[in-house]
Amino acid sequence: MKIILETDRIILRPWKHSDISDYHKMMDNPLVLKYLPIDHFTLEDAETKIQSRIDQQNDHGFCIWAMVLKENNKLIGHCGLQYICETKDIEVGYALSPDQWNRGLATEAAKASLDYGFKTLRLGIILGLVFPDNKSSKHILKKIGMKYVGITGKYYNANEMLLYELTSAL
C-alpha cells in the first residue's frame, strides 16, 4: 500500500477503485452530509469522486486522500488538500465516519495535510471553509492553527461560508 502521509493512528493514502462501496456507505450518512454542499451521495457519486481524486493526485501531486486506521486499514474518511471549485485556491478538507468522531483523528489528519502542503508542496497559503453552524469543523480549523478571515460566498455556490486561512512560515 502506498502511503502519502502517516501519523500515530492514521494513514492517508491514494484512492483505489475498491474503496467505492465503503466510501459510499460513509458519505451517504445524513450526519456526514449535514455540513456538505450536497443532499445525498450515491454509489455513482462515490465512483466519480474517487476517480476525480485519483486524477487530481496524478495531475497535481495532492488531493483529498483516503483516510484509514493504522490498526486495521479500515477506511474511515478522507482528508487532504484540493483546489477549490476550479480556482487556484487550495483548501484543506476532511470528513469522517460518525463512529470515528471525537477522537481527534480529523485534527491529526488535517494537521499532517497542512504540513505536507507547506513543507513538501511549498504552498504559500491554505484555506479552510466551513458552514457557520458546523461547530466541530470550526474547532478543528482553530486547533490546526488556521485564522478566521471572514464570511465568503465565493465557493461551492454557498450563500455563506466561514473562511479560514493559514500562511506558510517558510
Tab-separated table of N, CA and C in Angstrom:
chain	number	residue	atom	x	y	z
A	1	MET	N	0.846	-1.178	0.000
A	1	MET	CA	0.000	0.000	0.000
A	1	MET	C	0.891	1.240	0.000
A	2	LYS	N	0.635	2.132	-0.937
A	2	LYS	CA	1.375	3.389	-0.993
A	2	LYS	C	0.823	4.339	0.071
A	3	ILE	N	1.715	4.942	0.828
A	3	ILE	CA	1.327	5.870	1.882
A	3	ILE	C	1.766	7.271	1.481
A	4	ILE	N	0.844	8.211	1.553
A	4	ILE	CA	1.179	9.609	1.306
A	4	ILE	C	1.629	10.253	2.607
A	5	LEU	N	0.803	10.117	3.643
A	5	LEU	CA	1.097	10.669	4.963
A	5	LEU	C	0.745	9.635	6.015
A	6	GLU	N	1.485	9.688	7.115
A	6	GLU	CA	1.250	8.753	8.209
A	6	GLU	C	1.396	9.514	9.527
A	7	THR	N	0.461	9.262	10.438
A	7	THR	CA	0.541	9.813	11.785
A	7	THR	C	0.566	8.635	12.751
A	8	ASP	N	0.445	8.916	14.021
A	8	ASP	CA	0.458	7.835	15.005
A	8	ASP	C	-0.681	6.843	14.799
A	9	ARG	N	-1.846	7.343	14.364
A	9	ARG	CA	-3.022	6.470	14.304
A	9	ARG	C	-3.616	6.262	12.923
A	10	ILE	N	-3.253	7.105	11.971
A	10	ILE	CA	-3.898	7.023	10.655
A	10	ILE	C	-2.889	7.051	9.514
A	11	ILE	N	-3.377	6.618	8.375
A	11	ILE	CA	-2.637	6.682	7.121
A	11	ILE	C	-3.520	7.410	6.115
A	12	LEU	N	-2.925	8.353	5.402
A	12	LEU	CA	-3.583	8.979	4.261
A	12	LEU	C	-2.917	8.390	3.028
A	13	ARG	N	-3.732	7.794	2.172
A	13	ARG	CA	-3.198	7.073	1.022
A	13	ARG	C	-4.010	7.404	-0.226
A	14	PRO	N	-3.444	7.074	-1.391
A	14	PRO	CA	-4.211	7.274	-2.625
A	14	PRO	C	-5.479	6.410	-2.627
A	15	TRP	N	-6.443	6.871	-3.386
A	15	TRP	CA	-7.700	6.128	-3.529
A	15	TRP	C	-7.516	4.929	-4.439
A	16	LYS	N	-8.338	3.900	-4.180
A	16	LYS	CA	-8.397	2.720	-5.028
A	16	LYS	C	-9.860	2.529	-5.426
A	17	HIS	N	-10.087	1.954	-6.573
A	17	HIS	CA	-11.464	1.704	-7.000
A	17	HIS	C	-12.178	0.759	-6.035
A	18	SER	N	-11.430	-0.063	-5.332
A	18	SER	CA	-12.046	-0.969	-4.357
A	18	SER	C	-12.587	-0.221	-3.131
A	19	ASP	N	-12.290	1.087	-2.999
A	19	ASP	CA	-12.816	1.898	-1.894
A	19	ASP	C	-14.255	2.374	-2.131
A	20	ILE	N	-14.755	2.229	-3.343
A	20	ILE	CA	-16.024	2.851	-3.724
A	20	ILE	C	-17.163	2.483	-2.788
A	21	SER	N	-17.369	1.217	-2.532
A	21	SER	CA	-18.502	0.784	-1.702
A	21	SER	C	-18.399	1.328	-0.273
A	22	ASP	N	-17.240	1.178	0.351
A	22	ASP	CA	-17.062	1.668	1.722
A	22	ASP	C	-17.189	3.189	1.789
A	23	TYR	N	-16.651	3.880	0.781
A	23	TYR	CA	-16.735	5.339	0.756
A	23	TYR	C	-18.186	5.793	0.600
A	24	HIS	N	-18.915	5.096	-0.249
A	24	HIS	CA	-20.335	5.424	-0.419
A	24	HIS	C	-21.094	5.264	0.895
A	25	LYS	N	-20.860	4.162	1.592
A	25	LYS	CA	-21.548	3.920	2.874
A	25	LYS	C	-21.242	5.024	3.877
A	26	MET	N	-19.998	5.453	3.930
A	26	MET	CA	-19.626	6.508	4.874
A	26	MET	C	-20.260	7.842	4.488
A	27	MET	N	-20.164	8.195	3.221
A	27	MET	CA	-20.605	9.524	2.786
A	27	MET	C	-22.115	9.659	2.680
A	28	ASP	N	-22.824	8.569	2.455
A	28	ASP	CA	-24.280	8.654	2.322
A	28	ASP	C	-24.960	8.526	3.683
A	29	ASN	N	-24.390	9.163	4.655
A	29	ASN	CA	-24.913	9.172	6.016
A	29	ASN	C	-25.386	10.604	6.287
A	30	PRO	N	-26.629	10.781	6.723
A	30	PRO	CA	-27.130	12.145	6.964
A	30	PRO	C	-26.255	12.962	7.920
A	31	LEU	N	-25.608	12.309	8.876
A	31	LEU	CA	-24.729	13.037	9.793
A	31	LEU	C	-23.497	13.579	9.078
A	32	VAL	N	-22.988	12.840	8.107
A	32	VAL	CA	-21.831	13.284	7.331
A	32	VAL	C	-22.252	14.360	6.330
A	33	LEU	N	-23.385	14.170	5.701
A	33	LEU	CA	-23.858	15.100	4.674
A	33	LEU	C	-24.363	16.434	5.238
A	34	LYS	N	-24.653	16.463	6.506
A	34	LYS	CA	-25.272	17.648	7.116
A	34	LYS	C	-24.530	18.940	6.801
A	35	TYR	N	-23.207	18.905	6.790
A	35	TYR	CA	-22.423	20.115	6.575
A	35	TYR	C	-21.658	20.113	5.256
A	36	LEU	N	-22.136	19.361	4.296
A	36	LEU	CA	-21.540	19.365	2.972
A	36	LEU	C	-22.536	19.988	1.999
A	37	PRO	N	-22.045	20.558	0.902
A	37	PRO	CA	-22.953	21.237	-0.035
A	37	PRO	C	-23.686	20.281	-0.975
A	38	ILE	N	-24.042	19.088	-0.455
A	38	ILE	CA	-24.809	18.112	-1.229
A	38	ILE	C	-25.890	17.503	-0.326
A	39	ASP	N	-26.939	16.959	-0.949
A	39	ASP	CA	-28.047	16.395	-0.180
A	39	ASP	C	-27.973	14.880	-0.035
A	40	HIS	N	-27.369	14.216	-1.002
A	40	HIS	CA	-27.232	12.763	-0.946
A	40	HIS	C	-25.960	12.367	-1.698
A	41	PHE	N	-25.533	11.129	-1.504
A	41	PHE	CA	-24.292	10.654	-2.091
A	41	PHE	C	-24.513	9.227	-2.573
A	42	THR	N	-24.621	9.070	-3.881
A	42	THR	CA	-24.915	7.763	-4.468
A	42	THR	C	-23.640	6.963	-4.697
A	43	LEU	N	-23.817	5.706	-5.034
A	43	LEU	CA	-22.681	4.858	-5.392
A	43	LEU	C	-21.965	5.441	-6.610
A	44	GLU	N	-22.728	5.961	-7.548
A	44	GLU	CA	-22.142	6.609	-8.729
A	44	GLU	C	-21.347	7.855	-8.328
A	45	ASP	N	-21.866	8.621	-7.361
A	45	ASP	CA	-21.127	9.783	-6.849
A	45	ASP	C	-19.786	9.349	-6.256
A	46	ALA	N	-19.799	8.250	-5.521
A	46	ALA	CA	-18.566	7.746	-4.916
A	46	ALA	C	-17.557	7.365	-5.990
A	47	GLU	N	-18.027	6.686	-7.014
A	47	GLU	CA	-17.140	6.283	-8.107
A	47	GLU	C	-16.560	7.511	-8.820
A	48	THR	N	-17.403	8.489	-9.100
A	48	THR	CA	-16.956	9.713	-9.771
A	48	THR	C	-15.971	10.493	-8.906
A	49	LYS	N	-16.265	10.616	-7.626
A	49	LYS	CA	-15.409	11.381	-6.716
A	49	LYS	C	-14.043	10.704	-6.568
A	50	ILE	N	-14.045	9.391	-6.412
A	50	ILE	CA	-12.777	8.682	-6.270
A	50	ILE	C	-11.941	8.810	-7.539
A	51	GLN	N	-12.560	8.679	-8.701
A	51	GLN	CA	-11.802	8.835	-9.946
A	51	GLN	C	-11.256	10.257	-10.074
A	52	SER	N	-12.054	11.230	-9.683
A	52	SER	CA	-11.606	12.623	-9.714
A	52	SER	C	-10.393	12.831	-8.811
A	53	ARG	N	-10.413	12.212	-7.656
A	53	ARG	CA	-9.291	12.352	-6.718
A	53	ARG	C	-8.052	11.611	-7.204
A	54	ILE	N	-8.240	10.492	-7.845
A	54	ILE	CA	-7.109	9.793	-8.461
A	54	ILE	C	-6.485	10.697	-9.524
A	55	ASP	N	-7.326	11.322	-10.337
A	55	ASP	CA	-6.835	12.228	-11.375
A	55	ASP	C	-6.123	13.435	-10.763
A	56	GLN	N	-6.678	13.999	-9.689
A	56	GLN	CA	-6.047	15.143	-9.028
A	56	GLN	C	-4.674	14.768	-8.482
A	57	GLN	N	-4.568	13.605	-7.872
A	57	GLN	CA	-3.283	13.141	-7.344
A	57	GLN	C	-2.269	13.023	-8.484
A	58	ASN	N	-2.696	12.429	-9.585
A	58	ASN	CA	-1.796	12.254	-10.732
A	58	ASN	C	-1.395	13.588	-11.353
A	59	ASP	N	-2.333	14.524	-11.425
A	59	ASP	CA	-2.081	15.813	-12.081
A	59	ASP	C	-1.322	16.803	-11.200
A	60	HIS	N	-1.600	16.804	-9.894
A	60	HIS	CA	-1.085	17.862	-9.022
A	60	HIS	C	-0.172	17.382	-7.891
A	61	GLY	N	-0.172	16.079	-7.638
A	61	GLY	CA	0.651	15.558	-6.542
A	61	GLY	C	-0.034	15.636	-5.193
A	62	PHE	N	-1.314	15.987	-5.181
A	62	PHE	CA	-2.100	16.021	-3.949
A	62	PHE	C	-3.572	15.917	-4.287
A	63	CYS	N	-4.338	15.568	-3.272
A	63	CYS	CA	-5.793	15.506	-3.392
A	63	CYS	C	-6.355	15.315	-1.984
A	64	ILE	N	-7.637	15.119	-1.907
A	64	ILE	CA	-8.244	14.670	-0.659
A	64	ILE	C	-8.052	13.148	-0.661
A	65	TRP	N	-7.187	12.666	0.235
A	65	TRP	CA	-6.809	11.258	0.235
A	65	TRP	C	-7.757	10.403	1.074
A	66	ALA	N	-7.685	9.105	0.844
A	66	ALA	CA	-8.399	8.144	1.676
A	66	ALA	C	-7.720	8.104	3.045
A	67	MET	N	-8.523	8.092	4.096
A	67	MET	CA	-8.008	8.016	5.466
A	67	MET	C	-8.359	6.648	6.038
A	68	VAL	N	-7.324	5.917	6.466
A	68	VAL	CA	-7.546	4.597	7.043
A	68	VAL	C	-6.881	4.524	8.411
A	69	LEU	N	-7.464	3.702	9.266
A	69	LEU	CA	-6.856	3.460	10.573
A	69	LEU	C	-5.650	2.549	10.401
A	70	LYS	N	-4.578	2.867	11.084
A	70	LYS	CA	-3.375	2.026	11.026
A	70	LYS	C	-3.643	0.632	11.570
A	71	GLU	N	-4.424	0.567	12.628
A	71	GLU	CA	-4.606	-0.697	13.340
A	71	GLU	C	-5.288	-1.771	12.505
A	72	ASN	N	-6.116	-1.367	11.518
A	72	ASN	CA	-6.854	-2.378	10.757
A	72	ASN	C	-7.041	-2.045	9.276
A	73	ASN	N	-6.465	-0.940	8.815
A	73	ASN	CA	-6.595	-0.490	7.421
A	73	ASN	C	-8.030	-0.201	7.004
A	74	LYS	N	-8.907	0.050	7.959
A	74	LYS	CA	-10.302	0.345	7.653
A	74	LYS	C	-10.426	1.794	7.161
A	75	LEU	N	-11.135	1.959	6.027
A	75	LEU	CA	-11.425	3.294	5.512
A	75	LEU	C	-12.394	3.984	6.468
A	76	ILE	N	-11.972	5.125	7.014
A	76	ILE	CA	-12.811	5.828	7.988
A	76	ILE	C	-13.164	7.244	7.541
A	77	GLY	N	-12.608	7.675	6.409
A	77	GLY	CA	-12.912	9.025	5.964
A	77	GLY	C	-11.961	9.486	4.890
A	78	HIS	N	-11.880	10.807	4.768
A	78	HIS	CA	-10.947	11.402	3.819
A	78	HIS	C	-10.376	12.686	4.395
A	79	CYS	N	-9.203	13.042	3.925
A	79	CYS	CA	-8.571	14.289	4.342
A	79	CYS	C	-7.446	14.602	3.371
A	80	GLY	N	-7.213	15.883	3.177
A	80	GLY	CA	-6.110	16.296	2.321
A	80	GLY	C	-6.317	17.694	1.800
A	81	LEU	N	-5.731	17.941	0.665
A	81	LEU	CA	-5.741	19.263	0.049
A	81	LEU	C	-6.358	19.172	-1.338
A	82	GLN	N	-7.057	20.239	-1.723
A	82	GLN	CA	-7.642	20.256	-3.060
A	82	GLN	C	-7.818	21.690	-3.540
A	83	TYR	N	-7.792	21.825	-4.872
A	83	TYR	CA	-8.179	23.105	-5.462
A	83	TYR	C	-9.670	23.293	-5.240
A	84	ILE	N	-10.079	24.512	-4.960
A	84	ILE	CA	-11.483	24.798	-4.691
A	84	ILE	C	-12.177	25.222	-5.977
A	85	CYS	N	-13.183	24.465	-6.382
A	85	CYS	CA	-14.089	24.859	-7.479
A	85	CYS	C	-13.351	25.441	-8.683
A	86	GLU	N	-12.339	24.773	-9.146
A	86	GLU	CA	-11.609	25.189	-10.335
A	86	GLU	C	-10.987	26.578	-10.208
A	87	THR	N	-10.663	26.983	-8.977
A	87	THR	CA	-9.899	28.212	-8.766
A	87	THR	C	-8.450	27.798	-8.522
A	88	LYS	N	-7.601	28.751	-8.255
A	88	LYS	CA	-6.219	28.435	-7.887
A	88	LYS	C	-6.060	28.376	-6.372
A	89	ASP	N	-7.159	28.545	-5.648
A	89	ASP	CA	-7.141	28.490	-4.187
A	89	ASP	C	-7.147	27.033	-3.740
A	90	ILE	N	-6.390	26.754	-2.676
A	90	ILE	CA	-6.281	25.388	-2.162
A	90	ILE	C	-6.811	25.352	-0.743
A	91	GLU	N	-7.623	24.334	-0.473
A	91	GLU	CA	-8.185	24.170	0.866
A	91	GLU	C	-7.801	22.825	1.453
A	92	VAL	N	-7.841	22.780	2.788
A	92	VAL	CA	-7.759	21.523	3.492
A	92	VAL	C	-9.195	21.054	3.690
A	93	GLY	N	-9.434	19.785	3.463
A	93	GLY	CA	-10.774	19.242	3.617
A	93	GLY	C	-10.737	17.894	4.302
A	94	TYR	N	-11.809	17.566	5.002
A	94	TYR	CA	-11.867	16.308	5.738
A	94	TYR	C	-13.302	15.928	6.011
A	95	ALA	N	-13.534	14.643	6.147
A	95	ALA	CA	-14.808	14.090	6.605
A	95	ALA	C	-14.500	12.722	7.199
A	96	LEU	N	-15.226	12.399	8.247
A	96	LEU	CA	-15.028	11.128	8.942
A	96	LEU	C	-16.348	10.404	9.137
A	97	SER	N	-16.264	9.117	9.178
A	97	SER	CA	-17.414	8.304	9.564
A	97	SER	C	-17.801	8.678	10.996
A	98	PRO	N	-19.091	8.850	11.271
A	98	PRO	CA	-19.504	9.278	12.614
A	98	PRO	C	-19.001	8.395	13.755
A	99	ASP	N	-18.770	7.114	13.497
A	99	ASP	CA	-18.272	6.256	14.577
A	99	ASP	C	-16.816	6.570	14.938
A	100	GLN	N	-16.187	7.480	14.196
A	100	GLN	CA	-14.809	7.891	14.484
A	100	GLN	C	-14.718	9.327	15.010
A	101	TRP	N	-15.853	9.971	15.168
A	101	TRP	CA	-15.870	11.353	15.637
A	101	TRP	C	-15.375	11.445	17.084
A	102	ASN	N	-14.904	12.622	17.446
A	102	ASN	CA	-14.482	12.955	18.811
A	102	ASN	C	-13.292	12.132	19.308
A	103	ARG	N	-12.441	11.725	18.379
A	103	ARG	CA	-11.212	11.008	18.733
A	103	ARG	C	-9.963	11.796	18.346
A	104	GLY	N	-10.157	12.978	17.732
A	104	GLY	CA	-9.029	13.791	17.308
A	104	GLY	C	-8.412	13.363	15.985
A	105	LEU	N	-9.054	12.436	15.285
A	105	LEU	CA	-8.485	11.915	14.045
A	105	LEU	C	-8.512	12.933	12.918
A	106	ALA	N	-9.591	13.705	12.804
A	106	ALA	CA	-9.659	14.728	11.758
A	106	ALA	C	-8.602	15.800	11.998
A	107	THR	N	-8.423	16.184	13.248
A	107	THR	CA	-7.396	17.172	13.584
A	107	THR	C	-6.012	16.641	13.230
A	108	GLU	N	-5.757	15.402	13.576
A	108	GLU	CA	-4.469	14.757	13.291
A	108	GLU	C	-4.198	14.724	11.780
A	109	ALA	N	-5.204	14.328	11.023
A	109	ALA	CA	-5.052	14.227	9.566
A	109	ALA	C	-4.933	15.606	8.921
A	110	ALA	N	-5.735	16.556	9.379
A	110	ALA	CA	-5.699	17.905	8.802
A	110	ALA	C	-4.355	18.577	9.077
A	111	LYS	N	-3.826	18.399	10.269
A	111	LYS	CA	-2.529	18.971	10.607
A	111	LYS	C	-1.436	18.366	9.719
A	112	ALA	N	-1.467	17.071	9.524
A	112	ALA	CA	-0.491	16.411	8.656
A	112	ALA	C	-0.624	16.916	7.211
A	113	SER	N	-1.857	17.150	6.773
A	113	SER	CA	-2.088	17.656	5.415
A	113	SER	C	-1.532	19.065	5.253
A	114	LEU	N	-1.723	19.912	6.266
A	114	LEU	CA	-1.154	21.266	6.215
A	114	LEU	C	0.370	21.203	6.141
A	115	ASP	N	0.968	20.371	6.981
A	115	ASP	CA	2.427	20.235	6.981
A	115	ASP	C	2.922	19.800	5.595
A	116	TYR	N	2.229	18.856	4.991
A	116	TYR	CA	2.579	18.388	3.651
A	116	TYR	C	2.470	19.535	2.645
A	117	GLY	N	1.388	20.305	2.743
A	117	GLY	CA	1.183	21.417	1.822
A	117	GLY	C	2.284	22.457	1.917
A	118	PHE	N	2.678	22.787	3.126
A	118	PHE	CA	3.701	23.821	3.307
A	118	PHE	C	5.119	23.306	3.087
A	119	LYS	N	5.422	22.137	3.622
A	119	LYS	CA	6.805	21.647	3.572
A	119	LYS	C	7.147	20.916	2.277
A	120	THR	N	6.225	20.124	1.774
A	120	THR	CA	6.503	19.332	0.575
A	120	THR	C	6.094	20.067	-0.697
A	121	LEU	N	4.885	20.609	-0.694
A	121	LEU	CA	4.383	21.290	-1.891
A	121	LEU	C	4.814	22.753	-1.962
A	122	ARG	N	5.319	23.270	-0.833
A	122	ARG	CA	5.796	24.658	-0.748
A	122	ARG	C	4.700	25.675	-1.064
A	123	LEU	N	3.482	25.387	-0.587
A	123	LEU	CA	2.364	26.308	-0.771
A	123	LEU	C	2.551	27.524	0.125
A	124	GLY	N	2.045	28.655	-0.307
A	124	GLY	CA	2.140	29.877	0.487
A	124	GLY	C	0.969	30.073	1.425
A	125	ILE	N	-0.200	29.589	1.015
A	125	ILE	CA	-1.414	29.767	1.818
A	125	ILE	C	-2.350	28.592	1.575
A	126	ILE	N	-3.008	28.153	2.629
A	126	ILE	CA	-4.022	27.099	2.545
A	126	ILE	C	-5.262	27.626	3.246
A	127	LEU	N	-6.412	27.415	2.616
A	127	LEU	CA	-7.686	27.890	3.154
A	127	LEU	C	-8.444	26.756	3.839
A	128	GLY	N	-9.392	27.150	4.661
A	128	GLY	CA	-10.356	26.237	5.267
A	128	GLY	C	-11.725	26.873	5.131
A	129	LEU	N	-12.699	26.114	4.688
A	129	LEU	CA	-14.067	26.603	4.526
A	129	LEU	C	-15.005	25.760	5.362
A	130	VAL	N	-15.952	26.419	6.006
A	130	VAL	CA	-16.881	25.697	6.863
A	130	VAL	C	-18.215	26.435	6.897
A	131	PHE	N	-19.287	25.670	6.942
A	131	PHE	CA	-20.600	26.294	7.118
A	131	PHE	C	-20.696	26.839	8.536
A	132	PRO	N	-21.355	27.982	8.712
A	132	PRO	CA	-21.355	28.673	10.008
A	132	PRO	C	-21.804	27.840	11.209
A	133	ASP	N	-22.713	26.897	11.029
A	133	ASP	CA	-23.208	26.133	12.172
A	133	ASP	C	-22.444	24.828	12.408
A	134	ASN	N	-21.347	24.601	11.679
A	134	ASN	CA	-20.547	23.391	11.857
A	134	ASN	C	-19.475	23.643	12.920
A	135	LYS	N	-19.885	23.535	14.166
A	135	LYS	CA	-19.005	23.842	15.297
A	135	LYS	C	-17.788	22.927	15.348
A	136	SER	N	-17.962	21.663	15.024
A	136	SER	CA	-16.836	20.720	15.085
A	136	SER	C	-15.740	21.091	14.095
A	137	SER	N	-16.118	21.424	12.871
A	137	SER	CA	-15.109	21.796	11.875
A	137	SER	C	-14.446	23.122	12.221
A	138	LYS	N	-15.199	24.063	12.741
A	138	LYS	CA	-14.590	25.328	13.172
A	138	LYS	C	-13.538	25.051	14.250
A	139	HIS	N	-13.865	24.159	15.166
A	139	HIS	CA	-12.939	23.802	16.242
A	139	HIS	C	-11.664	23.168	15.671
A	140	ILE	N	-11.822	22.272	14.701
A	140	ILE	CA	-10.667	21.619	14.084
A	140	ILE	C	-9.774	22.651	13.401
A	141	LEU	N	-10.369	23.546	12.628
A	141	LEU	CA	-9.571	24.547	11.920
A	141	LEU	C	-8.795	25.430	12.898
A	142	LYS	N	-9.410	25.776	13.996
A	142	LYS	CA	-8.711	26.577	15.004
A	142	LYS	C	-7.578	25.772	15.641
A	143	LYS	N	-7.834	24.488	15.931
A	143	LYS	CA	-6.811	23.649	16.571
A	143	LYS	C	-5.581	23.452	15.691
A	144	ILE	N	-5.765	23.471	14.377
A	144	ILE	CA	-4.621	23.276	13.482
A	144	ILE	C	-3.964	24.604	13.121
A	145	GLY	N	-4.405	25.672	13.767
A	145	GLY	CA	-3.729	26.957	13.627
A	145	GLY	C	-4.280	27.897	12.583
A	146	MET	N	-5.393	27.544	11.967
A	146	MET	CA	-5.956	28.426	10.947
A	146	MET	C	-6.623	29.626	11.607
A	147	LYS	N	-6.575	30.742	10.914
A	147	LYS	CA	-7.123	32.000	11.424
A	147	LYS	C	-8.397	32.354	10.667
A	148	TYR	N	-9.395	32.791	11.424
A	148	TYR	CA	-10.661	33.215	10.824
A	148	TYR	C	-10.446	34.504	10.039
A	149	VAL	N	-10.926	34.515	8.783
A	149	VAL	CA	-10.778	35.678	7.917
A	149	VAL	C	-12.097	36.435	7.779
A	150	GLY	N	-13.203	35.700	7.603
A	150	GLY	CA	-14.495	36.341	7.418
A	150	GLY	C	-15.476	35.416	6.738
A	151	ILE	N	-16.534	35.998	6.233
A	151	ILE	CA	-17.598	35.255	5.558
A	151	ILE	C	-17.417	35.404	4.052
A	152	THR	N	-17.619	34.303	3.339
A	152	THR	CA	-17.500	34.341	1.886
A	152	THR	C	-18.648	33.568	1.241
A	153	GLY	N	-19.000	33.966	0.051
A	153	GLY	CA	-19.966	33.246	-0.770
A	153	GLY	C	-19.328	32.851	-2.092
A	154	LYS	N	-18.002	32.924	-2.149
A	154	LYS	CA	-17.238	32.718	-3.381
A	154	LYS	C	-17.182	31.260	-3.831
A	155	TYR	N	-17.290	30.329	-2.903
A	155	TYR	CA	-17.036	28.929	-3.228
A	155	TYR	C	-18.273	28.060	-3.035
A	156	TYR	N	-18.332	26.985	-3.802
A	156	TYR	CA	-19.362	25.948	-3.651
A	156	TYR	C	-20.779	26.487	-3.753
A	157	ASN	N	-20.980	27.539	-4.498
A	157	ASN	CA	-22.316	28.122	-4.674
A	157	ASN	C	-23.014	28.366	-3.348
A	158	ALA	N	-22.236	28.635	-2.331
A	158	ALA	CA	-22.801	28.817	-0.993
A	158	ALA	C	-23.166	30.281	-0.768
A	159	ASN	N	-24.229	30.482	-0.042
A	159	ASN	CA	-24.591	31.837	0.331
A	159	ASN	C	-23.634	32.363	1.390
A	160	GLU	N	-23.241	31.476	2.275
A	160	GLU	CA	-22.399	31.927	3.374
A	160	GLU	C	-21.561	30.787	3.927
A	161	MET	N	-20.258	30.943	3.833
A	161	MET	CA	-19.323	30.012	4.461
A	161	MET	C	-18.304	30.842	5.219
A	162	LEU	N	-17.790	30.261	6.289
A	162	LEU	CA	-16.740	30.927	7.043
A	162	LEU	C	-15.406	30.564	6.409
A	163	LEU	N	-14.557	31.562	6.238
A	163	LEU	CA	-13.270	31.380	5.591
A	163	LEU	C	-12.161	31.500	6.633
A	164	TYR	N	-11.301	30.486	6.649
A	164	TYR	CA	-10.114	30.466	7.495
A	164	TYR	C	-8.910	30.361	6.578
A	165	GLU	N	-7.734	30.763	7.070
A	165	GLU	CA	-6.526	30.620	6.282
A	165	GLU	C	-5.318	30.432	7.183
A	166	LEU	N	-4.299	29.840	6.586
A	166	LEU	CA	-3.014	29.728	7.250
A	166	LEU	C	-1.956	29.980	6.196
A	167	THR	N	-1.005	30.824	6.510
A	167	THR	CA	0.076	31.110	5.587
A	167	THR	C	1.333	30.387	6.043
A	168	SER	N	2.173	30.091	5.078
A	168	SER	CA	3.405	29.368	5.354
A	168	SER	C	4.348	30.199	6.193
A	169	ALA	N	5.029	29.538	7.107
A	169	ALA	CA	6.036	30.204	7.927
A	169	ALA	C	7.399	30.145	7.251
A	170	LEU	N	7.469	29.476	6.097
A	170	LEU	CA	8.756	29.318	5.388
A	170	LEU	C	9.127	30.566	4.627
